CSV table of C-alpha atoms and ligand atoms in Angstrom, one decimal:
chain,number,residue,atom,x,y,z
A,1066,MET,CA,-0.3,0.0,-0.1
A,1067,ASP,CA,2.5,2.2,0.6
A,1068,ASP,CA,4.7,1.4,-2.6
A,1069,LEU,CA,1.4,2.3,-4.1
A,1070,ARG,CA,0.9,5.8,-2.4
A,1071,GLN,CA,4.7,6.9,-3.4
A,1072,LYS,CA,4.3,5.7,-6.7
A,1073,TYR,CA,1.1,7.8,-7.2
A,1074,LEU,CA,2.1,10.4,-5.4
A,1075,ASP,CA,5.8,11.0,-7.4
A,1076,ALA,CA,4.0,10.8,-10.5
A,1077,ILE,CA,1.4,13.6,-9.6
A,1078,ALA,CA,4.9,15.1,-8.5
A,1079,GLY,CA,6.1,15.2,-11.6
A,1080,ALA,CA,3.6,15.3,-14.0
A,1081,GLY,CA,4.1,18.8,-16.4
A,1082,ASP,CA,0.8,19.6,-17.6
A,1083,GLU,CA,-3.0,19.3,-17.6
A,1084,ALA,CA,-2.6,16.0,-19.7
A,1085,ALA,CA,-0.3,14.5,-17.5
A,1086,ILE,CA,-2.2,14.5,-14.0
A,1087,GLU,CA,-5.1,13.5,-16.4
A,1088,ASP,CA,-3.2,10.3,-17.5
A,1089,VAL,CA,-1.8,9.4,-13.6
A,1090,ARG,CA,-5.7,9.9,-12.6
A,1091,VAL,CA,-6.7,7.4,-14.8
A,1092,GLN,CA,-3.9,4.9,-13.9
A,1093,ALA,CA,-4.7,5.3,-10.2
A,1094,LEU,CA,-8.1,5.8,-10.0
A,1095,GLY,CA,-10.1,5.7,-13.5
A,1096,LYS,CA,-12.5,2.7,-14.1
A,1097,LYS,CA,-9.6,0.1,-14.7
A,1098,GLY,CA,-6.9,2.3,-12.6
A,1099,GLU,CA,-5.1,0.6,-10.1
A,1100,ILE,CA,-6.3,1.4,-6.7
A,1101,SER,CA,-10.3,1.1,-8.3
A,1102,LEU,CA,-9.0,-2.5,-9.1
A,1103,LYS,CA,-8.1,-2.8,-5.5
A,1104,MET,CA,-11.4,-1.2,-4.2
A,1105,ARG,CA,-13.5,-3.4,-5.9
A,1106,GLU,CA,-10.9,-6.5,-5.0
A,1107,LEU,CA,-12.5,-5.9,-1.5
A,1108,GLY,CA,-15.9,-7.2,-2.3
A,1109,GLN,CA,-13.9,-10.6,-2.1
A,1110,MET,CA,-12.0,-10.5,0.5
A,1111,SER,CA,-13.3,-12.2,4.3
A,1112,ALA,CA,-14.8,-9.3,6.8
A,1113,GLU,CA,-12.1,-8.9,9.0
A,1114,GLU,CA,-9.4,-8.0,6.2
A,1115,ARG,CA,-12.1,-5.8,4.6
A,1116,GLN,CA,-12.2,-3.7,7.8
A,1117,ALA,CA,-8.4,-3.5,8.2
A,1118,MET,CA,-8.0,-2.5,4.3
A,1119,GLY,CA,-11.0,-0.3,3.3
A,1120,PRO,CA,-10.3,2.4,4.9
A,1121,LYS,CA,-6.7,2.5,4.3
A,1122,LEU,CA,-7.8,2.1,0.5
A,1123,ASN,CA,-10.1,4.9,1.0
A,1124,ALA,CA,-7.7,6.9,2.9
A,1125,LEU,CA,-5.5,6.5,0.0
A,1126,LYS,CA,-8.1,7.6,-2.9
A,1127,ASP,CA,-8.8,10.9,-1.0
A,1128,GLU,CA,-5.3,11.5,-0.5
A,1129,ILE,CA,-4.4,10.8,-4.3
A,1130,THR,CA,-7.5,12.7,-5.3
A,1131,SER,CA,-6.3,15.6,-3.2
A,1132,ALA,CA,-2.7,15.5,-4.2
A,1133,LEU,CA,-4.3,15.5,-8.2
A,1134,SER,CA,-6.3,18.3,-7.8
A,1135,ALA,CA,-3.7,20.5,-5.3
A,1136,ARG,CA,-1.0,19.6,-8.5
A,1137,LYS,CA,-3.6,20.7,-11.3
A,1138,ALA,CA,-4.1,24.1,-8.8
A,1139,SER,CA,-0.1,24.9,-8.4
A,1140,LEU,CA,0.6,24.3,-12.4
A,1141,ALA,CA,-2.7,26.8,-13.5
A,1142,ASP,CA,-0.6,29.1,-10.3
A,1143,ALA,CA,2.4,28.7,-12.4
A,1144,ALA,CA,0.8,29.4,-15.8
A,1145,LEU,CA,-0.9,32.6,-14.6
A,1146,GLU,CA,2.5,34.0,-12.9
A,1147,GLU,CA,4.2,33.6,-15.9
A,1148,ARG,CA,1.1,34.8,-18.1
A,1149,LEU,CA,1.9,37.9,-15.6
A,1150,ALA,CA,5.4,38.3,-16.1
A,1151,ALA,CA,5.2,38.2,-20.0
A,1152,GLU,CA,2.1,40.6,-20.3
A,1153,TRP,CA,3.7,42.9,-17.7
A,1154,LEU,CA,2.4,46.4,-18.2
A,1155,ASP,CA,4.0,49.4,-16.5
A,1156,VAL,CA,1.2,51.6,-16.0
A,1157,THR,CA,3.0,54.5,-14.5
A,1158,LEU,CA,5.0,55.0,-17.9
A,1159,PRO,CA,4.1,58.8,-19.0
A,1160,GLY,CA,1.8,58.8,-22.0
A,1161,ARG,CA,3.8,59.9,-25.1
A,1162,PRO,CA,3.4,63.3,-26.1
A,1163,ARG,CA,1.0,64.3,-29.1
A,1164,PRO,CA,1.6,67.8,-30.8
A,1165,ARG,CA,-1.2,69.8,-30.6
A,1166,GLY,CA,-2.8,71.5,-33.7
A,1167,THR,CA,-3.4,75.5,-34.2
A,1168,ILE,CA,-5.8,77.4,-36.1
A,1169,HIS,CA,-3.5,79.5,-38.3
A,1170,PRO,CA,-3.8,83.1,-37.5
A,1171,VAL,CA,-4.5,83.8,-40.6
A,1172,SER,CA,-7.8,81.6,-40.5
A,1173,GLN,CA,-8.8,82.7,-37.5
A,1174,VAL,CA,-8.7,86.7,-38.7
A,1175,THR,CA,-10.5,85.4,-41.4
A,1176,GLU,CA,-13.3,83.8,-39.8
A,1177,GLU,CA,-13.5,86.6,-37.7
A,1178,ILE,CA,-13.8,89.1,-40.7
A,1179,THR,CA,-16.3,86.9,-42.6
A,1180,ALA,CA,-18.5,86.8,-39.3
A,1181,ILE,CA,-18.7,91.0,-39.0
A,1182,PHE,CA,-19.2,91.1,-42.6
A,1183,ALA,CA,-22.1,88.6,-42.5
A,1184,ASP,CA,-23.8,90.6,-39.9
A,1185,MET,CA,-24.2,93.7,-42.1
A,1186,GLY,CA,-25.2,91.0,-45.2
A,1187,PHE,CA,-22.1,90.6,-47.1
A,1188,ALA,CA,-22.0,86.9,-48.5
A,1189,VAL,CA,-18.9,85.3,-49.3
A,1190,ALA,CA,-17.6,84.8,-52.8
A,1191,GLU,CA,-14.8,82.3,-54.3
A,1192,GLY,CA,-13.3,82.3,-57.0
A,1193,PRO,CA,-10.6,80.5,-59.3
A,1194,GLN,CA,-6.6,81.5,-58.2
A,1195,ILE,CA,-5.3,81.0,-61.9
A,1196,GLU,CA,-7.1,84.2,-63.6
A,1197,SER,CA,-7.5,84.7,-67.3
A,1198,ASP,CA,-5.9,88.6,-67.8
A,1199,TRP,CA,-9.1,90.3,-68.8
A,1200,TYR,CA,-10.5,89.1,-65.4
A,1201,ASN,CA,-7.8,90.1,-63.4
A,1202,PHE,CA,-6.8,93.6,-65.4
A,1203,ASP,CA,-8.9,94.7,-68.2
A,1204,ALA,CA,-11.9,94.1,-66.1
A,1205,LEU,CA,-11.0,96.1,-63.5
A,1206,ASN,CA,-9.8,99.3,-65.8
A,1207,ILE,CA,-6.4,98.2,-65.8
A,1208,PRO,CA,-4.9,99.3,-69.1
A,1209,PRO,CA,-2.2,96.8,-70.8
A,1210,GLU,CA,0.1,99.4,-70.4
A,1211,HIS,CA,-0.3,99.5,-66.6
A,1212,PRO,CA,2.8,98.8,-64.6
A,1213,ALA,CA,0.8,95.8,-62.4
A,1214,ARG,CA,1.0,94.2,-65.5
A,1215,GLN,CA,4.4,93.4,-65.7
A,1216,GLU,CA,6.2,90.5,-65.7
A,1217,HIS,CA,7.6,91.5,-62.2
A,1218,ASP,CA,5.1,92.1,-60.5
A,1219,THR,CA,2.7,89.8,-61.6
A,1220,PHE,CA,2.9,86.1,-62.3
A,1221,PHE,CA,2.4,84.9,-65.7
A,1222,MET,CA,1.4,81.4,-66.1
A,1223,ALA,CA,4.0,80.0,-68.6
A,1224,ARG,CA,2.3,78.8,-72.2
A,1225,ALA,CA,3.4,76.1,-74.4
A,1226,ALA,CA,4.3,77.3,-78.0
A,1227,GLY,CA,1.1,77.3,-80.0
A,1228,ASP,CA,-1.2,77.8,-77.1
A,1229,ASN,CA,-3.3,80.3,-78.0
A,1230,ARG,CA,-5.6,80.5,-75.2
A,1231,PRO,CA,-5.7,83.9,-73.2
A,1232,PRO,CA,-2.7,84.9,-71.3
A,1233,HIS,CA,-3.2,83.5,-67.3
A,1234,VAL,CA,-2.1,84.8,-63.8
A,1235,LEU,CA,-1.9,83.9,-60.5
A,1236,ARG,CA,-4.5,86.5,-59.5
A,1237,THR,CA,-3.2,89.6,-57.5
A,1238,HIS,CA,-5.9,90.6,-55.8
A,1239,THR,CA,-9.4,88.8,-55.2
A,1240,SER,CA,-11.4,91.4,-57.3
A,1241,PRO,CA,-12.1,88.9,-60.2
A,1242,VAL,CA,-13.9,87.1,-57.8
A,1243,GLN,CA,-16.5,90.1,-57.2
A,1244,ILE,CA,-16.4,90.6,-61.1
A,1245,ARG,CA,-17.4,86.9,-61.8
A,1246,ALA,CA,-20.0,87.7,-58.6
A,1247,MET,CA,-21.8,90.9,-60.7
A,1248,GLN,CA,-21.9,88.6,-63.4
A,1249,GLY,CA,-23.3,85.6,-61.9
A,1250,THR,CA,-26.0,87.6,-59.6
A,1251,GLY,CA,-26.3,91.1,-61.1
A,1252,ALA,CA,-27.6,93.8,-59.1
A,1253,PRO,CA,-27.9,94.9,-56.3
A,1254,ILE,CA,-25.1,92.8,-54.5
A,1255,ARG,CA,-23.2,92.6,-51.0
A,1256,VAL,CA,-20.1,90.4,-51.1
A,1257,ILE,CA,-16.7,89.6,-49.9
A,1258,ALA,CA,-14.0,87.8,-50.9
A,1259,PRO,CA,-11.2,86.5,-49.0
A,1260,GLY,CA,-9.0,84.4,-50.3
A,1261,ARG,CA,-5.1,83.9,-51.0
A,1262,VAL,CA,-3.1,86.8,-53.8
A,1263,TYR,CA,0.2,86.7,-55.7
A,1264,ARG,CA,2.8,89.1,-56.2
A,1265,CYS,CA,6.2,89.0,-57.5
A,1266,ASP,CA,7.4,90.9,-53.6
A,1267,TYR,CA,9.1,89.3,-50.6
A,1268,ASP,CA,10.5,91.3,-47.9
A,1269,GLN,CA,9.9,91.8,-44.0
A,1270,THR,CA,6.4,93.3,-44.9
A,1271,HIS,CA,5.8,91.3,-48.3
A,1272,THR,CA,5.4,87.7,-49.4
A,1273,PRO,CA,4.6,86.7,-53.1
A,1274,MET,CA,1.3,84.9,-51.1
A,1275,PHE,CA,-0.5,86.8,-49.1
A,1276,HIS,CA,-4.4,86.7,-48.6
A,1277,GLN,CA,-7.0,89.7,-49.2
A,1278,VAL,CA,-10.3,90.4,-48.0
A,1279,GLU,CA,-12.2,92.3,-50.8
A,1280,GLY,CA,-15.7,93.8,-50.5
A,1281,LEU,CA,-18.5,95.2,-52.6
A,1282,ALA,CA,-21.7,96.8,-52.3
A,1283,ILE,CA,-23.7,97.7,-55.5
A,1284,ASP,CA,-27.4,99.2,-55.6
A,1285,ARG,CA,-29.2,102.3,-56.6
A,1286,ASP,CA,-28.0,104.8,-53.8
A,1287,ILE,CA,-25.5,103.3,-52.2
A,1288,SER,CA,-22.6,106.1,-51.8
A,1289,MET,CA,-19.3,106.8,-49.8
A,1290,ALA,CA,-21.4,107.5,-46.7
A,1291,ASN,CA,-22.3,103.7,-46.8
A,1292,LEU,CA,-18.8,103.0,-46.9
A,1293,LYS,CA,-17.5,105.1,-44.3
A,1294,TRP,CA,-20.1,103.5,-42.0
A,1295,VAL,CA,-19.4,99.8,-42.8
A,1296,LEU,CA,-15.5,100.8,-42.3
A,1297,GLU,CA,-16.1,102.0,-39.1
A,1298,GLU,CA,-18.3,99.4,-38.0
A,1299,PHE,CA,-16.1,96.5,-39.1
A,1300,CYS,CA,-13.0,98.1,-37.3
A,1301,ARG,CA,-14.6,98.5,-34.0
A,1302,ALA,CA,-15.7,95.5,-34.4
A,1303,PHE,CA,-12.6,93.6,-35.6
A,1304,PHE,CA,-9.9,95.4,-33.4
A,1305,GLU,CA,-12.7,95.3,-30.2
A,1306,VAL,CA,-12.3,99.1,-29.6
A,1307,GLU,CA,-15.0,101.3,-29.2
A,1308,GLY,CA,-13.8,105.2,-30.1
A,1309,VAL,CA,-12.5,104.0,-33.3
A,1310,GLU,CA,-11.5,106.7,-36.0
A,1311,LEU,CA,-10.8,106.5,-39.5
A,1312,ARG,CA,-8.9,109.0,-41.7
A,1313,PHE,CA,-9.9,108.8,-45.5
A,1314,ARG,CA,-6.9,110.2,-47.6
A,1315,ALA,CA,-8.0,110.8,-51.4
A,1316,SER,CA,-6.0,108.4,-53.2
A,1317,HIS,CA,-6.3,106.8,-57.0
A,1318,PHE,CA,-7.1,103.0,-57.8
A,1319,PRO,CA,-7.9,102.1,-61.4
A,1320,PHE,CA,-10.8,100.3,-60.1
A,1321,THR,CA,-12.8,103.3,-58.1
A,1322,GLU,CA,-13.2,106.7,-58.9
A,1323,PRO,CA,-13.5,107.9,-56.3
A,1324,SER,CA,-10.7,106.1,-54.2
A,1325,ALA,CA,-9.6,106.5,-50.8
A,1326,GLU,CA,-6.9,105.1,-48.8
A,1327,VAL,CA,-8.1,104.6,-45.5
A,1328,ASP,CA,-6.4,105.2,-42.0
A,1329,ILE,CA,-7.2,104.5,-38.3
A,1330,ARG,CA,-6.0,106.2,-35.1
A,1331,CYS,CA,-3.6,104.8,-33.5
A,1332,SER,CA,-0.7,105.3,-30.5
A,1333,TRP,CA,2.8,103.8,-30.6
A,1334,GLU,CA,3.8,104.2,-27.1
A,1335,GLY,CA,6.7,102.2,-26.0
A,1336,GLY,CA,7.2,100.0,-29.1
A,1337,THR,CA,3.6,98.9,-28.8
A,1338,LEU,CA,0.6,99.9,-30.8
A,1339,LYS,CA,-2.3,100.7,-29.4
A,1340,ILE,CA,-6.2,101.1,-31.8
A,1341,GLY,CA,-8.4,104.0,-30.9
A,1342,GLU,CA,-6.2,106.1,-29.4
A,1343,GLY,CA,-3.3,108.8,-29.6
A,1344,ASN,CA,-1.7,111.1,-32.2
A,1345,ASP,CA,-0.6,108.6,-35.0
A,1346,TRP,CA,-2.4,107.3,-38.1
A,1347,MET,CA,-1.8,104.0,-39.9
A,1348,GLU,CA,-3.1,102.9,-43.3
A,1349,ILE,CA,-4.9,99.9,-43.2
A,1350,LEU,CA,-7.0,99.4,-46.4
A,1351,GLY,CA,-8.2,101.3,-49.8
A,1352,SER,CA,-11.7,101.8,-50.5
A,1353,GLY,CA,-13.8,103.8,-53.3
A,1354,MET,CA,-16.7,103.9,-55.5
A,1355,VAL,CA,-16.7,101.3,-58.2
A,1356,HIS,CA,-15.5,102.6,-61.7
A,1357,PRO,CA,-18.2,102.8,-64.1
A,1358,LYS,CA,-16.2,100.7,-66.4
A,1359,VAL,CA,-15.7,98.0,-63.5
A,1360,LEU,CA,-19.4,97.6,-63.5
A,1361,ALA,CA,-19.9,97.7,-67.0
A,1362,ALA,CA,-17.5,95.0,-66.7
A,1363,GLY,CA,-19.4,93.2,-64.3
A,1364,GLY,CA,-22.7,93.2,-66.7
A,1365,ILE,CA,-24.3,96.1,-64.4
A,1366,ASP,CA,-25.6,99.2,-65.8
A,1367,PRO,CA,-23.6,102.1,-64.3
A,1368,ASP,CA,-26.6,104.4,-65.0
A,1369,GLU,CA,-28.8,102.6,-63.3
A,1370,TRP,CA,-26.5,101.0,-60.0
A,1371,GLN,CA,-23.7,102.1,-57.9
A,1372,GLY,CA,-21.7,101.0,-54.7
A,1373,PHE,CA,-18.5,101.0,-53.1
A,1374,ALA,CA,-15.5,98.7,-53.1
A,1375,PHE,CA,-12.7,98.4,-50.2
A,1376,GLY,CA,-9.7,95.8,-50.2
A,1377,MET,CA,-7.4,95.1,-46.8
A,1378,GLY,CA,-4.3,92.3,-46.2
A,1379,ILE,CA,-5.7,89.9,-43.9
A,1380,ASP,CA,-2.2,89.0,-43.0
A,1381,ARG,CA,-1.6,92.5,-42.1
A,1382,LEU,CA,-4.5,92.3,-39.9
A,1383,ALA,CA,-3.6,89.6,-38.5
A,1384,MET,CA,0.0,91.3,-37.5
A,1385,LEU,CA,-1.8,94.4,-36.2
A,1386,LYS,CA,-4.5,92.9,-34.2
A,1387,TYR,CA,-2.1,89.9,-32.4
A,1388,GLY,CA,1.1,92.1,-32.4
A,1389,ILE,CA,2.8,89.5,-35.1
A,1390,PRO,CA,5.8,91.7,-35.7
A,1391,ASP,CA,7.1,89.9,-38.9
A,1392,LEU,CA,4.7,88.6,-42.3
A,1393,ARG,CA,7.4,85.7,-42.9
A,1394,ALA,CA,6.6,84.3,-39.2
A,1395,PHE,CA,3.4,83.6,-41.1
A,1396,PHE,CA,5.6,80.8,-43.1
A,1397,ASP,CA,7.2,79.7,-40.1
A,1398,SER,CA,7.0,75.9,-39.8
A,1399,ASP,CA,7.7,75.9,-35.7
A,1400,LEU,CA,4.1,76.5,-34.5
A,1401,ARG,CA,5.0,77.1,-31.0
A,1402,TRP,CA,5.0,81.6,-31.6
A,1403,LEU,CA,1.4,80.7,-32.9
A,1404,ARG,CA,0.6,79.4,-29.3
A,1405,HIS,CA,2.3,82.5,-27.8
A,1406,TYR,CA,0.2,84.5,-29.5
A,1407,GLY,CA,-2.4,83.0,-28.1
A,1408,PHE,CA,-4.4,80.7,-31.0
A,1409,SER,CA,-6.6,78.0,-30.5
A,1410,ALA,CA,-6.5,74.3,-30.9
A,1411,LEU,CA,-7.7,73.0,-34.0
A,1412,ASP,CA,-10.6,71.2,-32.2
A,1413,MET,CA,-12.3,75.5,-32.0
A,1414,PRO,CA,-15.7,75.5,-33.7
A,1415,THR,CA,-15.2,77.6,-36.9
A,1416,LEU,CA,-17.8,80.1,-38.4
A,1417,HIS,CA,-16.6,79.5,-42.0
A,1418,GLY,CA,-15.0,75.6,-43.3
A,1419,GLY,CA,-14.6,76.1,-46.8
A,1420,LEU,CA,-12.3,78.9,-48.0
A,1421,SER,CA,-10.3,78.3,-50.6
A,1422,ARG,CA,-7.4,78.7,-48.1
B,2153,2U9,C1,-14.9,95.3,-57.7
B,2153,2U9,C2,-14.3,96.7,-58.0
B,2153,2U9,C3,-13.5,97.3,-57.1
B,2153,2U9,C4,-11.0,96.7,-54.3
B,2153,2U9,C5,-10.6,97.7,-53.5
B,2153,2U9,C6,-8.2,98.7,-52.7
B,2153,2U9,C7,-9.0,99.6,-53.1
B,2153,2U9,C8,-6.7,98.8,-52.1
B,2153,2U9,C9,-5.4,96.7,-51.3
B,2153,2U9,C10,-5.5,97.0,-49.9
B,2153,2U9,C11,-3.9,96.6,-49.4
B,2153,2U9,C12,-4.9,95.9,-52.1
B,2153,2U9,O1,-4.6,93.8,-50.0
B,2153,2U9,S1,-3.7,95.0,-50.3
B,2153,2U9,O2,-2.5,95.2,-51.4
B,2153,2U9,N1,-6.7,97.5,-51.5
B,2153,2U9,O3,-6.0,99.5,-51.8
B,2153,2U9,N2,-9.1,97.6,-53.3
B,2153,2U9,S2,-10.7,99.4,-53.7
B,2153,2U9,O4,-12.2,97.5,-55.5
B,2153,2U9,C13,-12.9,96.9,-56.2
B,2153,2U9,C14,-13.1,95.2,-56.3
B,2153,2U9,C15,-13.7,94.6,-57.2
B,2153,2U9,C16,-15.0,94.8,-58.9
C-alpha cells in the first residue's frame, strides 16, 4: 500500500501539465485504475480483511484525489504567474506627447472678418486663383500698359508654343471674384471675397502669396457715406475698440473713382501699437466708389447702379490685431510662436469652413 501511495505521489509530482495529471488520474482512479481495482477486490475479502483494508484504501483514494487537484492548481498558478510576467504593463509610464494643432492666425482672422461682414449682410464669394488677364486686369480698368501688368509684378502662367488661349496669371487681388459675382447675380449685390493672392515681392512686409479680403456693395443709391459707416463698424468690431476713428485720404486706384485710402487712429507708445487712441495714423485699407467701366465689365448698368468697394490685407490685419512682428512668421514651420500669440487648438468651432485657403 505504501509503495502504491509513493508511486502515485511521485507520478503526480512529476506531471508537467494538465494532460499528464489526467493520465495519472486514469492510471490510479479510472475505471480500470490500480486503486479502483484494489477497491473492487474488497468484495472478495473476508470481513476482517475488508475492515482492515477498506479505510486504508479510502484514505489512499482521498489522498491521491487531493494531491491531483493540488498539483492541478499549482500548475495553473504557475501558468498564470508566467503570463503575468510576460504580459506585464507599466501603467506608470507617462504617455507619449502628441503635438497639438492650432488654427493658423490668418485662418482665424479670416473667420473673424467673415463673421463681422456677415452681420452686415455680406455673403462670401469665391473664385479661381488662376485667372485670365481679362478678369484680373482688363475688367478692373487696368490697361495693358499699366505697371501692375508687367512681368516683375505678376506671376504669369507659362504657355506652350502654339497655345493661343488668353494669358493667365496667379490672381494679384481677389477683385476678379467680384467681377464673376456681379456677372453671376447682377445688382443689387453685397459680397466679400477673401482668399489667396500672388505678387512678385518678398521682404519683411511682403510675401509672394498673401491674403486679401475685398468687399463690394452695389445698389441704386449706395454712397461714400455707406462705405464710411461699414468700414467704421468693421474696425470697431475687428479691433474690439469702441472709439475707433478713421481718416479717409484721397487716392487713386484704376477700379474706383473717387478712391480713398483709409487710416486708423493709433498710438505707438514704447513700441506697442494701440488702436483707437493717440496721435498717429496707420493705413489699413483702400476703398472707393466702383468705377463705371468696372460695373459695366461685371454686366451691371452704371447708369442705374452704383456702389463701393474696399480691399485689405488679411495677413497685415492679423499682425496688427495680435502683435505679430514679421509677416514671414506666418510661413514658419515651428508652431510654438502661434501658441505664444494665443491661437487656439484645432477643435475650435469655426464659422466658415470652406474658404479656398
Ligand atoms: C471690384 C471693384 C473694385 C477693391 C479695392 C483697394 C481699393 C485696395 C489694397 C489694400 C491692401 C490691396 O491687399 S492690398 O495690398 N486694396 O486698396 N481694393 S478698392 O476694389 C474693387 C474690387 C472689386 C469689382
